[in-house]
Tab-separated table of N, CA and C in Angstrom:
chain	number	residue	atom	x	y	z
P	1	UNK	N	-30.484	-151.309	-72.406
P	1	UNK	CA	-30.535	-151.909	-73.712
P	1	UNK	C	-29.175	-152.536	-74.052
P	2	UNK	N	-28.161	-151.631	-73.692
P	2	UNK	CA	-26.558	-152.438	-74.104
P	2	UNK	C	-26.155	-153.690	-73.132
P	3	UNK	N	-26.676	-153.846	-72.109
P	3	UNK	CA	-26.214	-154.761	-71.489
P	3	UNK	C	-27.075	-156.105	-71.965
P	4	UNK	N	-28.680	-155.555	-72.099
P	4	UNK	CA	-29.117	-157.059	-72.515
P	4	UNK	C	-28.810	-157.332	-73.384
P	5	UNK	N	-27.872	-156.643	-74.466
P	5	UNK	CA	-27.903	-157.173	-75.575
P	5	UNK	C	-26.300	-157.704	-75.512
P	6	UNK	N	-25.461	-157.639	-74.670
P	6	UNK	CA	-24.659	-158.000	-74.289
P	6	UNK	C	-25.034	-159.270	-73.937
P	7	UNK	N	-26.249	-159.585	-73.433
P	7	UNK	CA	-26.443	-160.758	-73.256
P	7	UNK	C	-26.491	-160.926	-71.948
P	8	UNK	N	-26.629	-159.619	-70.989
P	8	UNK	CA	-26.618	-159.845	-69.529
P	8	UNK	C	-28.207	-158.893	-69.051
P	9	UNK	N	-28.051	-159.398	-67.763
P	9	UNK	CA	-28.941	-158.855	-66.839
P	9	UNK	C	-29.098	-158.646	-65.579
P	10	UNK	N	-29.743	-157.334	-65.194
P	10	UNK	CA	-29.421	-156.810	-64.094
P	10	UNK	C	-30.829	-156.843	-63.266
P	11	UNK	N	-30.900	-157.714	-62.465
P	11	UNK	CA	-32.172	-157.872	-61.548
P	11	UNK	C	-32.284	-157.015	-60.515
P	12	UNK	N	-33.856	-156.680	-60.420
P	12	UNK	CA	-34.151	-155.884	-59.456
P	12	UNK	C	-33.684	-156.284	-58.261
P	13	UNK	N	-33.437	-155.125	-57.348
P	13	UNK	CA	-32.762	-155.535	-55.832
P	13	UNK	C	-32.330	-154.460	-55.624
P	14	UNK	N	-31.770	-154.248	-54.205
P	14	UNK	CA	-30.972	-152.897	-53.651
P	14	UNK	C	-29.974	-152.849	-54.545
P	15	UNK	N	-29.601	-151.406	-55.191
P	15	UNK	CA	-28.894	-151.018	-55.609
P	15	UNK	C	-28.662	-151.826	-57.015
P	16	UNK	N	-29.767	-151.723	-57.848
P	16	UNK	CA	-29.893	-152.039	-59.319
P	16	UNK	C	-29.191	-151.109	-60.167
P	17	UNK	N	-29.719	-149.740	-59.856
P	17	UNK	CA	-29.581	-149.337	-60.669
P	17	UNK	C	-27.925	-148.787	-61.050
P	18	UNK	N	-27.495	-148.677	-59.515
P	18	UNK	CA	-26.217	-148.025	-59.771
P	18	UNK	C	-25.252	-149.508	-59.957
P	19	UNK	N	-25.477	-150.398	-59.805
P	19	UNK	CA	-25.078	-151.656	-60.878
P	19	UNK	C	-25.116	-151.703	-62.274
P	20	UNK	N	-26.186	-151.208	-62.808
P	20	UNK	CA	-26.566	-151.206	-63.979
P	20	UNK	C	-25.328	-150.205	-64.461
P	21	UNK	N	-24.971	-148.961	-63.617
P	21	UNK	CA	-24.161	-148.103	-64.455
P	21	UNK	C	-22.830	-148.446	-64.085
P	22	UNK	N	-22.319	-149.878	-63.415
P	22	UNK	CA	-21.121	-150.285	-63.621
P	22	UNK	C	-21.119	-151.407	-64.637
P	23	UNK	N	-22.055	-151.672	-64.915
P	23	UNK	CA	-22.016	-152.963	-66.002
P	23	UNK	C	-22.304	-152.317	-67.421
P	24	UNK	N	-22.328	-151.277	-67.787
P	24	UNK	CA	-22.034	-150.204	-68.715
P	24	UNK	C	-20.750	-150.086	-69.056
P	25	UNK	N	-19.777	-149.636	-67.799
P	25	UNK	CA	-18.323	-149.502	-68.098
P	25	UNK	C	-17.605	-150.771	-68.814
P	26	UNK	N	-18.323	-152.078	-68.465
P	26	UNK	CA	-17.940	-153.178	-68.709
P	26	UNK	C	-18.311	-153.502	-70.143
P	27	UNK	N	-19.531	-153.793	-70.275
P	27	UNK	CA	-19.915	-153.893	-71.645
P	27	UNK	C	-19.647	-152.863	-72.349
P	28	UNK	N	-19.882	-151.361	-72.928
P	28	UNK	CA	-19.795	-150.662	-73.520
P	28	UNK	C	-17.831	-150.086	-73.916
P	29	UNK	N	-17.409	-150.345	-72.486
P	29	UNK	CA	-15.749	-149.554	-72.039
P	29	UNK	C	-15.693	-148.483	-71.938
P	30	UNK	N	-14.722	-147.906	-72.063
P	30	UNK	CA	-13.837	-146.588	-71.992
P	30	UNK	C	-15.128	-145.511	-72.534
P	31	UNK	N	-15.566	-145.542	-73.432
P	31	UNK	CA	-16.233	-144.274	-73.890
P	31	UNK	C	-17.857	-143.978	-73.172
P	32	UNK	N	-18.095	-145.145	-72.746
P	32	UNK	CA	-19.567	-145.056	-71.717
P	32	UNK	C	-19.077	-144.243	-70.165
P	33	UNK	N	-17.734	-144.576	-69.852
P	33	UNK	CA	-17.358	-144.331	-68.271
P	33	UNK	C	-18.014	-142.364	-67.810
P	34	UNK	N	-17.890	-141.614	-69.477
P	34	UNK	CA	-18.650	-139.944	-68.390
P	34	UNK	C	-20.011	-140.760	-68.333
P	35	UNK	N	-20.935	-141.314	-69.481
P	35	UNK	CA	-21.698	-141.306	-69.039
P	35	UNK	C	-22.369	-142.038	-67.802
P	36	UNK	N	-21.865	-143.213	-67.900
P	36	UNK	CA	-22.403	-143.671	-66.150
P	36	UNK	C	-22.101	-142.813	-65.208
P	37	UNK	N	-20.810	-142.110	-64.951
P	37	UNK	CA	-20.678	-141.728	-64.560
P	37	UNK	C	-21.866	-140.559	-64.136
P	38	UNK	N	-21.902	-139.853	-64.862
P	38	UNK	CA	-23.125	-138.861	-65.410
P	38	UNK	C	-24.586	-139.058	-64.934
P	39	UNK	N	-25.016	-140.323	-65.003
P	39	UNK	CA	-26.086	-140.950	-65.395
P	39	UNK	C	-26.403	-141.307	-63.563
P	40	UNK	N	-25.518	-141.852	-62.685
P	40	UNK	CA	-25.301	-141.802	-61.483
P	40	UNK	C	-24.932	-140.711	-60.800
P	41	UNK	N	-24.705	-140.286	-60.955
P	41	UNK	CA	-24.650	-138.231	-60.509
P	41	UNK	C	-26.515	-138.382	-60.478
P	42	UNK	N	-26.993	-138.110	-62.148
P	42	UNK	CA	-28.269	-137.748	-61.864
P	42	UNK	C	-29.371	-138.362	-60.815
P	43	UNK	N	-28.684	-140.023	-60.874
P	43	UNK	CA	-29.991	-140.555	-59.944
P	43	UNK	C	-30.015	-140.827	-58.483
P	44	UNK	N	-28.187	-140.053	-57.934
P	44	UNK	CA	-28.311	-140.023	-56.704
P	44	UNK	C	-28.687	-138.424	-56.395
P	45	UNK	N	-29.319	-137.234	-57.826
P	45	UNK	CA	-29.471	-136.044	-57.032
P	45	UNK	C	-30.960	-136.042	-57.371
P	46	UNK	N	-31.765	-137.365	-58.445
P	46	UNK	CA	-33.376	-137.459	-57.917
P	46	UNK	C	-33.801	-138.176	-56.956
P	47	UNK	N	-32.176	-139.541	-56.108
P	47	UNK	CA	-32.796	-139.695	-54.905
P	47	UNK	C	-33.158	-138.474	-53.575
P	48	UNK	N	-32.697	-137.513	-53.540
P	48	UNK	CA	-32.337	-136.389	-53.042
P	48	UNK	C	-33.808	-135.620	-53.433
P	49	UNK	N	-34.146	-135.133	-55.009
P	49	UNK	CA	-35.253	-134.632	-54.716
P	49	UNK	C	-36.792	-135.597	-54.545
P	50	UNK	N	-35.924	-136.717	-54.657
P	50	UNK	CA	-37.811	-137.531	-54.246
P	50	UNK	C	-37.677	-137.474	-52.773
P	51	UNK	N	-36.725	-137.992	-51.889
P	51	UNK	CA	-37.084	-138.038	-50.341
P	51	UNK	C	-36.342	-136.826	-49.704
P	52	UNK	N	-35.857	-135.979	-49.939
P	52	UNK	CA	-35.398	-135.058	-48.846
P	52	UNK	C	-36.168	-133.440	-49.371
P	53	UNK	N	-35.747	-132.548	-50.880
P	53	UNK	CA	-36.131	-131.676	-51.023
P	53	UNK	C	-36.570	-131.536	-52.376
P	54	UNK	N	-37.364	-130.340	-52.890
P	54	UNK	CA	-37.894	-130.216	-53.927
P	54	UNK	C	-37.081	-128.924	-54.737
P	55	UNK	N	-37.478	-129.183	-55.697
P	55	UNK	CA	-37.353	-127.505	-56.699
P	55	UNK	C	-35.274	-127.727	-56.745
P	56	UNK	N	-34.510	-128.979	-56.540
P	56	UNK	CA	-33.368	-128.456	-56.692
P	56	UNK	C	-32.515	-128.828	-57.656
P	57	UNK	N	-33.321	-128.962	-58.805
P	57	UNK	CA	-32.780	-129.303	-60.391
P	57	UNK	C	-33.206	-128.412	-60.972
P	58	UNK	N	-32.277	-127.210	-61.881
P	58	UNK	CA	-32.631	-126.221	-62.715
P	58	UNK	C	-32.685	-126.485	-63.890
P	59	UNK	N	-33.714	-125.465	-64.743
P	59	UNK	CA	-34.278	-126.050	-65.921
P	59	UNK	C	-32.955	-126.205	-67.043
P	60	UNK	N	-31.456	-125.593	-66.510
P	60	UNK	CA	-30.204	-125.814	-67.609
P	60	UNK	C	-29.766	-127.511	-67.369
P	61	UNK	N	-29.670	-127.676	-66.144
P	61	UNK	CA	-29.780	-129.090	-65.460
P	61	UNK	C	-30.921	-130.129	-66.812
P	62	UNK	N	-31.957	-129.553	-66.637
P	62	UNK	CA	-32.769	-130.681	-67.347
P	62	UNK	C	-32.580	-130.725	-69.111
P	63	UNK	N	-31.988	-129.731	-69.361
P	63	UNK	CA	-31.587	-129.020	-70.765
P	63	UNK	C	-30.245	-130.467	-70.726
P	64	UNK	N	-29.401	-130.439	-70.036
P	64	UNK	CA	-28.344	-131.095	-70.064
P	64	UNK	C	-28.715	-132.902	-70.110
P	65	UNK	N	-29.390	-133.153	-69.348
P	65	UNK	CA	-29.689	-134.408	-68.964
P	65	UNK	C	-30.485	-134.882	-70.460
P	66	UNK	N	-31.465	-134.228	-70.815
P	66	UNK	CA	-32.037	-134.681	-71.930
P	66	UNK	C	-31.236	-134.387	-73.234
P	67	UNK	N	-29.635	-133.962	-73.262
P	67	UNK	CA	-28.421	-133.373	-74.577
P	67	UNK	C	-27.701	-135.008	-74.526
P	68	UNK	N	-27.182	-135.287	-73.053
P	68	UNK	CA	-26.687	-136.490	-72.529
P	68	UNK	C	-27.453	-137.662	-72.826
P	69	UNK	N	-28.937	-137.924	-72.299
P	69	UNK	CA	-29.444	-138.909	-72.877
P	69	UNK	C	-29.688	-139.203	-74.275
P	70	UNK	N	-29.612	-138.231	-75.069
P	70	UNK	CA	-29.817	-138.753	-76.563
P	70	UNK	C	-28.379	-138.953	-77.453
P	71	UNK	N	-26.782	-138.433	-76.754
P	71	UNK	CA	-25.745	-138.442	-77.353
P	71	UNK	C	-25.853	-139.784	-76.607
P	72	UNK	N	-26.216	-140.687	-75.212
P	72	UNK	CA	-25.845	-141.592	-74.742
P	72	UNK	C	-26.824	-143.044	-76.007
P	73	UNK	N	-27.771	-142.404	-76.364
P	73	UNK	CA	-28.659	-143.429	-76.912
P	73	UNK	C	-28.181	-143.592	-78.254
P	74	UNK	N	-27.677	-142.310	-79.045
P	74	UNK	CA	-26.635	-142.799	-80.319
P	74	UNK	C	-25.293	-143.694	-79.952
P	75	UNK	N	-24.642	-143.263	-79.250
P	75	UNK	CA	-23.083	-144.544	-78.721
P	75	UNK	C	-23.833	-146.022	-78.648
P	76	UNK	N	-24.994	-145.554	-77.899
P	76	UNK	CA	-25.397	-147.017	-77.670
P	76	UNK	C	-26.128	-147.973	-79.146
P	77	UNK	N	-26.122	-146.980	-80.010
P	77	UNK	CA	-26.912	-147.321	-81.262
P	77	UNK	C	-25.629	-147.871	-81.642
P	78	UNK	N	-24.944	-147.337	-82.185
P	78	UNK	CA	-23.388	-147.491	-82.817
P	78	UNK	C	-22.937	-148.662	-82.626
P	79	UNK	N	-22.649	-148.534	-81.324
P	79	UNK	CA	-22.323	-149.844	-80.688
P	79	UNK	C	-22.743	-151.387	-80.872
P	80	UNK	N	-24.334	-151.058	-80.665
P	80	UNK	CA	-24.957	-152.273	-81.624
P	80	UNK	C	-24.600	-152.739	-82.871
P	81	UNK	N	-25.013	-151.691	-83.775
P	81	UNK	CA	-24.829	-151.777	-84.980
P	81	UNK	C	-23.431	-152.467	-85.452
P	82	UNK	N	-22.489	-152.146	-84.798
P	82	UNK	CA	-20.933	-152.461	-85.066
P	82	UNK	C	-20.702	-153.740	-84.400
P	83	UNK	N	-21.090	-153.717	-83.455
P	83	UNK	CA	-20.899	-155.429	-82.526
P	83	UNK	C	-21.190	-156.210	-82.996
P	84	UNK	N	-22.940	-155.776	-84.074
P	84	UNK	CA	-23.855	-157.138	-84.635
P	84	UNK	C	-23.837	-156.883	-85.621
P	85	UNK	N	-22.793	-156.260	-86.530
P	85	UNK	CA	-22.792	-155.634	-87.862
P	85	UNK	C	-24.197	-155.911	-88.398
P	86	UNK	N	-24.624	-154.810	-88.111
P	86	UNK	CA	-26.134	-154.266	-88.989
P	86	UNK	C	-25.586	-152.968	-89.123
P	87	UNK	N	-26.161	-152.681	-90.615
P	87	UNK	CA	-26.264	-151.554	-91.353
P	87	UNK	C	-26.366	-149.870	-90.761
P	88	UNK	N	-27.243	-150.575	-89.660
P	88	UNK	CA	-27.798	-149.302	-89.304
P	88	UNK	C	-29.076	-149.806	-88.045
P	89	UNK	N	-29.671	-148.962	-86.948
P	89	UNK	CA	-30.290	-149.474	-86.080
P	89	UNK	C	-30.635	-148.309	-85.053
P	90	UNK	N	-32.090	-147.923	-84.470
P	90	UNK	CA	-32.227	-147.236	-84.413
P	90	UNK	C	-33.504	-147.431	-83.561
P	91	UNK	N	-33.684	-147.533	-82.197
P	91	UNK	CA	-35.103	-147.432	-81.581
P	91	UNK	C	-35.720	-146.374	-81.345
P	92	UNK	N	-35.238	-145.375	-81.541
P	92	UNK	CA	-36.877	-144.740	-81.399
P	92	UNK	C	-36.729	-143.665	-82.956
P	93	UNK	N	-37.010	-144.477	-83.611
P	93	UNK	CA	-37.423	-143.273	-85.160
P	93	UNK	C	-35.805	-142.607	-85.492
């Protein structure tokens, strides 16, 4: 969401996604860098449980990931809001 609204885009292809979480550091800066960071941790340890093994994310693991994604989806609210000075802004409720 922050990058398109940055006005950029990240096309499908090898290695989208962990693009996507360097063009975060860029658009967002300094205060996005744990979370890409973060955010790439997680999706090189579900490349891991989709093709090699199962059962090796614990349920504090998923406790964390879903604490991270919603502090990551307020910065990213903020951010909007302040870039495109609106009041206030808010996708999901």
């Amino acid at each position: 969401m922050a990058i398109a609204v940055a006005g950029h885009r990240v096309t499908t292809g090898p290695g989208h996604h962990k693009i996507s979480f360097e063009c975060l550091r860029l658009v967002l800066g300094k205060p996005a860098s744990s979370y890409a960071d973060y955010f790439d941790w997680c999706r090189r340890k579900r490349n891991v449980i989709d093709y090699d093994e199962a059962y090796v994310s614990t349920e504090t693991e998923t406790e964390e990931i879903v604490r991270k994604t919603k502090e990551f989806l307020a910065m990213v609210e903020r951010w909007i809001a302040k870039s495109h000075r609106l009041e206030s802004v808010s996708c999901y409720g």
